[in-house]
Coordinates of C-alpha atoms in Angstrom, one line a residue:
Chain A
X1 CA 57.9 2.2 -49.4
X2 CA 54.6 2.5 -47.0
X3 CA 55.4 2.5 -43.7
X4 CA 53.5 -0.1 -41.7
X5 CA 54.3 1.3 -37.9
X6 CA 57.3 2.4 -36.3
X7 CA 60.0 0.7 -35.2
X8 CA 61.2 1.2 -31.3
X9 CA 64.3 1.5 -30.2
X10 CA 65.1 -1.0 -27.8
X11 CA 66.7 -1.5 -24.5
X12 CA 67.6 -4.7 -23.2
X13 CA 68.8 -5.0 -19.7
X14 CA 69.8 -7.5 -17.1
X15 CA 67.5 -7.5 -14.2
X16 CA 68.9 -6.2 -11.2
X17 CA 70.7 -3.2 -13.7
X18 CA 69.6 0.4 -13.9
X19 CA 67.7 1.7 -17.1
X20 CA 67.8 4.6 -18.6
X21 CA 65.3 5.4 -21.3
X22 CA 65.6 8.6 -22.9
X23 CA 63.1 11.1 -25.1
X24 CA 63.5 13.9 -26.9
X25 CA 60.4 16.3 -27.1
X26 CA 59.3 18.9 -29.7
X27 CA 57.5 22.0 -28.0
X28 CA 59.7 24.2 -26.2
X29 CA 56.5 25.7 -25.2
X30 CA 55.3 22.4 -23.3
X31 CA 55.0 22.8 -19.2
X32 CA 54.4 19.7 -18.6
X33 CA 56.3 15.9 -18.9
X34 CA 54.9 12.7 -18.0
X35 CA 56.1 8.7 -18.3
X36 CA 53.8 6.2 -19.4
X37 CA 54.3 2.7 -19.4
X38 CA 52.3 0.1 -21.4
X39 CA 52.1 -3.6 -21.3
X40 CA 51.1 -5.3 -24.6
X41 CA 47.0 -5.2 -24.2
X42 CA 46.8 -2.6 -21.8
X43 CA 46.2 1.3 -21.3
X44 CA 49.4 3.6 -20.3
X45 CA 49.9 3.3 -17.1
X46 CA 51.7 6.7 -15.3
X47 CA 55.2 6.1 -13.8
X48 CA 56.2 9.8 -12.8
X49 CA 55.3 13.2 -13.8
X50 CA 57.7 16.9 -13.8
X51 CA 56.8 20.2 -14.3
X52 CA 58.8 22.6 -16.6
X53 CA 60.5 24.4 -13.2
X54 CA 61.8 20.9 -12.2
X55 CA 65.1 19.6 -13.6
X56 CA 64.9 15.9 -11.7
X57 CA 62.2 14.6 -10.0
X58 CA 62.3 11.3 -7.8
X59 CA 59.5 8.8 -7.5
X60 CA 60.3 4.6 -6.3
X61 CA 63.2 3.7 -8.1
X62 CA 62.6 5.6 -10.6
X63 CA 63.7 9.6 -11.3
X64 CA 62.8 11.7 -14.0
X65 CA 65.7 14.2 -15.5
X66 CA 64.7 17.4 -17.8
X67 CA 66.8 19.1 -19.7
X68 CA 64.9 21.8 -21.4
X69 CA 68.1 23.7 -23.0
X70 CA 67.8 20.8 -25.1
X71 CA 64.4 19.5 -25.1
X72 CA 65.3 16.5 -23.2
X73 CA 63.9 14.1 -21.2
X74 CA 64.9 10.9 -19.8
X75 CA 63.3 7.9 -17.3
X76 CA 65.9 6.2 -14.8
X77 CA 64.6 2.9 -13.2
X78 CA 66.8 1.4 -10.8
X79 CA 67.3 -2.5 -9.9
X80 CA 65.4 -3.6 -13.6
X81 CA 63.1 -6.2 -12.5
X82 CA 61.5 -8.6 -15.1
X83 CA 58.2 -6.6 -14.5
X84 CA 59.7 -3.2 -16.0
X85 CA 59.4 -4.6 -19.4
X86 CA 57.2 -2.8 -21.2
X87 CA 56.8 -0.1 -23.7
X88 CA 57.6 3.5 -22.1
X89 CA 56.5 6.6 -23.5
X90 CA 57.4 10.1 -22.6
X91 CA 54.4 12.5 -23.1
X92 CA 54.7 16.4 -23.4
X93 CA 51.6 18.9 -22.8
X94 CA 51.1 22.8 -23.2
X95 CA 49.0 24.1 -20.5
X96 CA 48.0 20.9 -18.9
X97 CA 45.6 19.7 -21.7
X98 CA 46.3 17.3 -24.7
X99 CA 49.1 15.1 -24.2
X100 CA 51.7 14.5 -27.4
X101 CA 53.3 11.3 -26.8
X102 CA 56.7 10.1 -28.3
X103 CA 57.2 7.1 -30.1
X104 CA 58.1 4.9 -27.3
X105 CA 61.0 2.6 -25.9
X106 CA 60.8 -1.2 -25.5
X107 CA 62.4 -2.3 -22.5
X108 CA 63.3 -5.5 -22.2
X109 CA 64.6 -6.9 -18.8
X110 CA 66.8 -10.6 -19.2
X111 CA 66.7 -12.3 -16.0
Chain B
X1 CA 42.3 2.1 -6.6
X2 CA 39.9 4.4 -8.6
X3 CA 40.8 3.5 -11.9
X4 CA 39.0 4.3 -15.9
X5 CA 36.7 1.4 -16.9
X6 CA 36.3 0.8 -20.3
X7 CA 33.5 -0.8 -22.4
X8 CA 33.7 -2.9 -24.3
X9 CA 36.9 -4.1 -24.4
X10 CA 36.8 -5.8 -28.0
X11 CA 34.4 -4.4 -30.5
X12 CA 34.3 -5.8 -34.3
X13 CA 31.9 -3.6 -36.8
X14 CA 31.6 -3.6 -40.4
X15 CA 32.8 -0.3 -42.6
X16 CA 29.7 2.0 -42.2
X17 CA 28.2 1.2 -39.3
X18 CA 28.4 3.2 -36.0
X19 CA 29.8 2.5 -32.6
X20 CA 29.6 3.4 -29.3
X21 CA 32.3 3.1 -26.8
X22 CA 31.9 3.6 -23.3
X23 CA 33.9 5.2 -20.6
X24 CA 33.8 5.4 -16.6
X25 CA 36.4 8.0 -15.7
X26 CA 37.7 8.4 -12.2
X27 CA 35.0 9.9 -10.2
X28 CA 36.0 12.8 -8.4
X29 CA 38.0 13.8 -12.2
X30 CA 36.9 16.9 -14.2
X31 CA 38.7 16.5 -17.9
X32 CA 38.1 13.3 -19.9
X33 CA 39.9 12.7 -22.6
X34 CA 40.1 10.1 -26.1
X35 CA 43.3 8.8 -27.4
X36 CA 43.8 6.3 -30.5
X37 CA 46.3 3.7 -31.0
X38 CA 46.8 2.4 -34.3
X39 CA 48.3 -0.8 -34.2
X40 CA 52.1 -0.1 -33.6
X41 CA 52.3 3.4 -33.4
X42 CA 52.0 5.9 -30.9
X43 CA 49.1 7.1 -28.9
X44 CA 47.6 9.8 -30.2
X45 CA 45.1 13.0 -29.0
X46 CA 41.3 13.0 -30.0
X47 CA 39.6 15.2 -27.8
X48 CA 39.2 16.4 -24.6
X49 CA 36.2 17.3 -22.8
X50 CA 35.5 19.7 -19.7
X51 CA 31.9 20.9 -18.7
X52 CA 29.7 19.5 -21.0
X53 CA 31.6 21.0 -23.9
X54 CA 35.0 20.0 -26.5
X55 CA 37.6 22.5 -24.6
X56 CA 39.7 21.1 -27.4
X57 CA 40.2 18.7 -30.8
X58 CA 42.6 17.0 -33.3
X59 CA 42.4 16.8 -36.9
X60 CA 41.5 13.0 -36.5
X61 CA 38.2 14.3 -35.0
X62 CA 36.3 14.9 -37.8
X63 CA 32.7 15.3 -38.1
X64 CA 32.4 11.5 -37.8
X65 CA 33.1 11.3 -34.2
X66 CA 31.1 13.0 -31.4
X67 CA 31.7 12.6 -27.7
X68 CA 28.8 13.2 -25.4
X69 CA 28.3 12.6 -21.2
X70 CA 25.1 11.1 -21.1
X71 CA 24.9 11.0 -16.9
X72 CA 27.5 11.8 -14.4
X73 CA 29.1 8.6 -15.1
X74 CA 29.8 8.0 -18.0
X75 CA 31.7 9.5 -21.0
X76 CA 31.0 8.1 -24.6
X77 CA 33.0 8.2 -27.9
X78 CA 30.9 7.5 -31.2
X79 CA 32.0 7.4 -34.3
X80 CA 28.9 7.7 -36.8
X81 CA 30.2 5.4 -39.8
X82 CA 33.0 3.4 -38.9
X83 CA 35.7 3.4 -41.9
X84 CA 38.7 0.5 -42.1
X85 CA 40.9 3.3 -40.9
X86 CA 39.1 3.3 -37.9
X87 CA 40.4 -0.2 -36.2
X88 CA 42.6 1.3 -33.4
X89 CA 42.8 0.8 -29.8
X90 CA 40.5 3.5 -28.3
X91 CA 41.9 4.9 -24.9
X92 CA 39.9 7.2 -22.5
X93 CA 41.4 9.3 -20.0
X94 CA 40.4 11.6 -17.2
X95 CA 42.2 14.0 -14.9
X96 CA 41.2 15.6 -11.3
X97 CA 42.3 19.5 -13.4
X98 CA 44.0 20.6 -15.8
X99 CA 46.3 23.6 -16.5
X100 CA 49.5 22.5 -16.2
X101 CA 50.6 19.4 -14.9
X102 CA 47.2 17.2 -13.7
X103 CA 48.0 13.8 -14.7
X104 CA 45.9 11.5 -16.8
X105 CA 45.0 8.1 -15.7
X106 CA 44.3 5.9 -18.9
X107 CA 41.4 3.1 -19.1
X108 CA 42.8 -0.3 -20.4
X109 CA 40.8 0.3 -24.0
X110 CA 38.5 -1.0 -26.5
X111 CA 40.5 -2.4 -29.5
X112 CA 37.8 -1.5 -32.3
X113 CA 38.1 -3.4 -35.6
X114 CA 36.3 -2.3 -38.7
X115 CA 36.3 -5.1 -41.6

């Protein structure tokens, strides 16, 4: 059958919980990883960027983790608060230009 | 906050007729960028744009669309004759540089629909 759009994984959490969202990229070539979120209506908004000679990167309550032996990526957001729910994205890039992003995670935070 | 304005914020066109959509990128920024959203799915690359030329292009940027900077302001996306295919949300972008690792700051978007 036709495929009418994709259908995210989700990620429910309490509030006050950590979250960890995870992404697994395609380009072993890519240099450069970057979190997006997006709020229904709105344009990605960045969250926390790392470079391919990082393997963790902190940022406020949130750290990114690379794992480039096996093209992984993952977002870490401490203490969930009802305003982390969202979509997230990861986003790879080769050379700092285009972005390629992944299909997203929906995050939703219970209170 | 410096932050990528975005104009206009709804457009509605009918199949064959062109559009214009309007971008204010961060000012001190270099790199703009256009990204599509189709309702549902992921974001995806158009072009980018450094120096008054395309550094760069996806197949969805066919000879249809055209980006220009018409002042030191502004950076425009048209698409010479819309088709239905062509109802997306429309994000620009711009960064401070580029070569590994500037980030991208995204506008909020213009959600075109083509009837």
């Amino acid at each position: 059958g036709e495929s009418v759009g994709l259908h995210l994984p989700t990620l429910s959490v309490q509030e006050g919980d950590n979250s960890i969202i995870n992404c697994a990229y395609s380009n072993s070539a890519s240099d450069y990883f970057i979190w997006y979120k997006q709020e229904s209506g709105k344009g990605p908004q960045f969250i926390i960027d790392i470079r391919s000679n990082m393997d963790k990167r902190q940022g406020q309550r949130v750290t990114v983790l690379l794992n480039k032996t096996v093209k992984h990526l993952s977002l870490q957001i401490a203490a969930t608060q009802p305003g982390d729910s969202a979509v997230y994205f990861c986003a790879e890039s080769q050379y700092g230009n285009k972005l390629v992003f992944g299909a997203g995670t929906i995050l939703r935070v219970k209170s | 906050e410096p932050e990528v304005t975005q104009t206009p914020s709804h457009q509605v066109t009918q199949m064959g007729q062109e559009v214009i959509l309007r971008c204010v990128p961060i000012s001190n920024h270099l790199y703009f960028y256009w990204y599509r959203q189709i309702l549902g799915q992921k974001v995806e690359f158009l072009v980018s744009f450094y120096n008054n030329e395309i550094s760069e292009k996806s197949e969805i940027f066919d000879d249809q669309f055209s980006v220009e900077r018409p002042d030191g302001s502004n950076f425009t996306l048209k698409i010479r004759s819309t088709k239905l295919e062509d109802s997306a949300m429309y994000f620009c972008a711009s960064s401070e540089g580029s070569g590994g690792g500037e980030t991208q700051y995204f506008g909020p978007g213009t959600r075109l629909l083509v009837l």
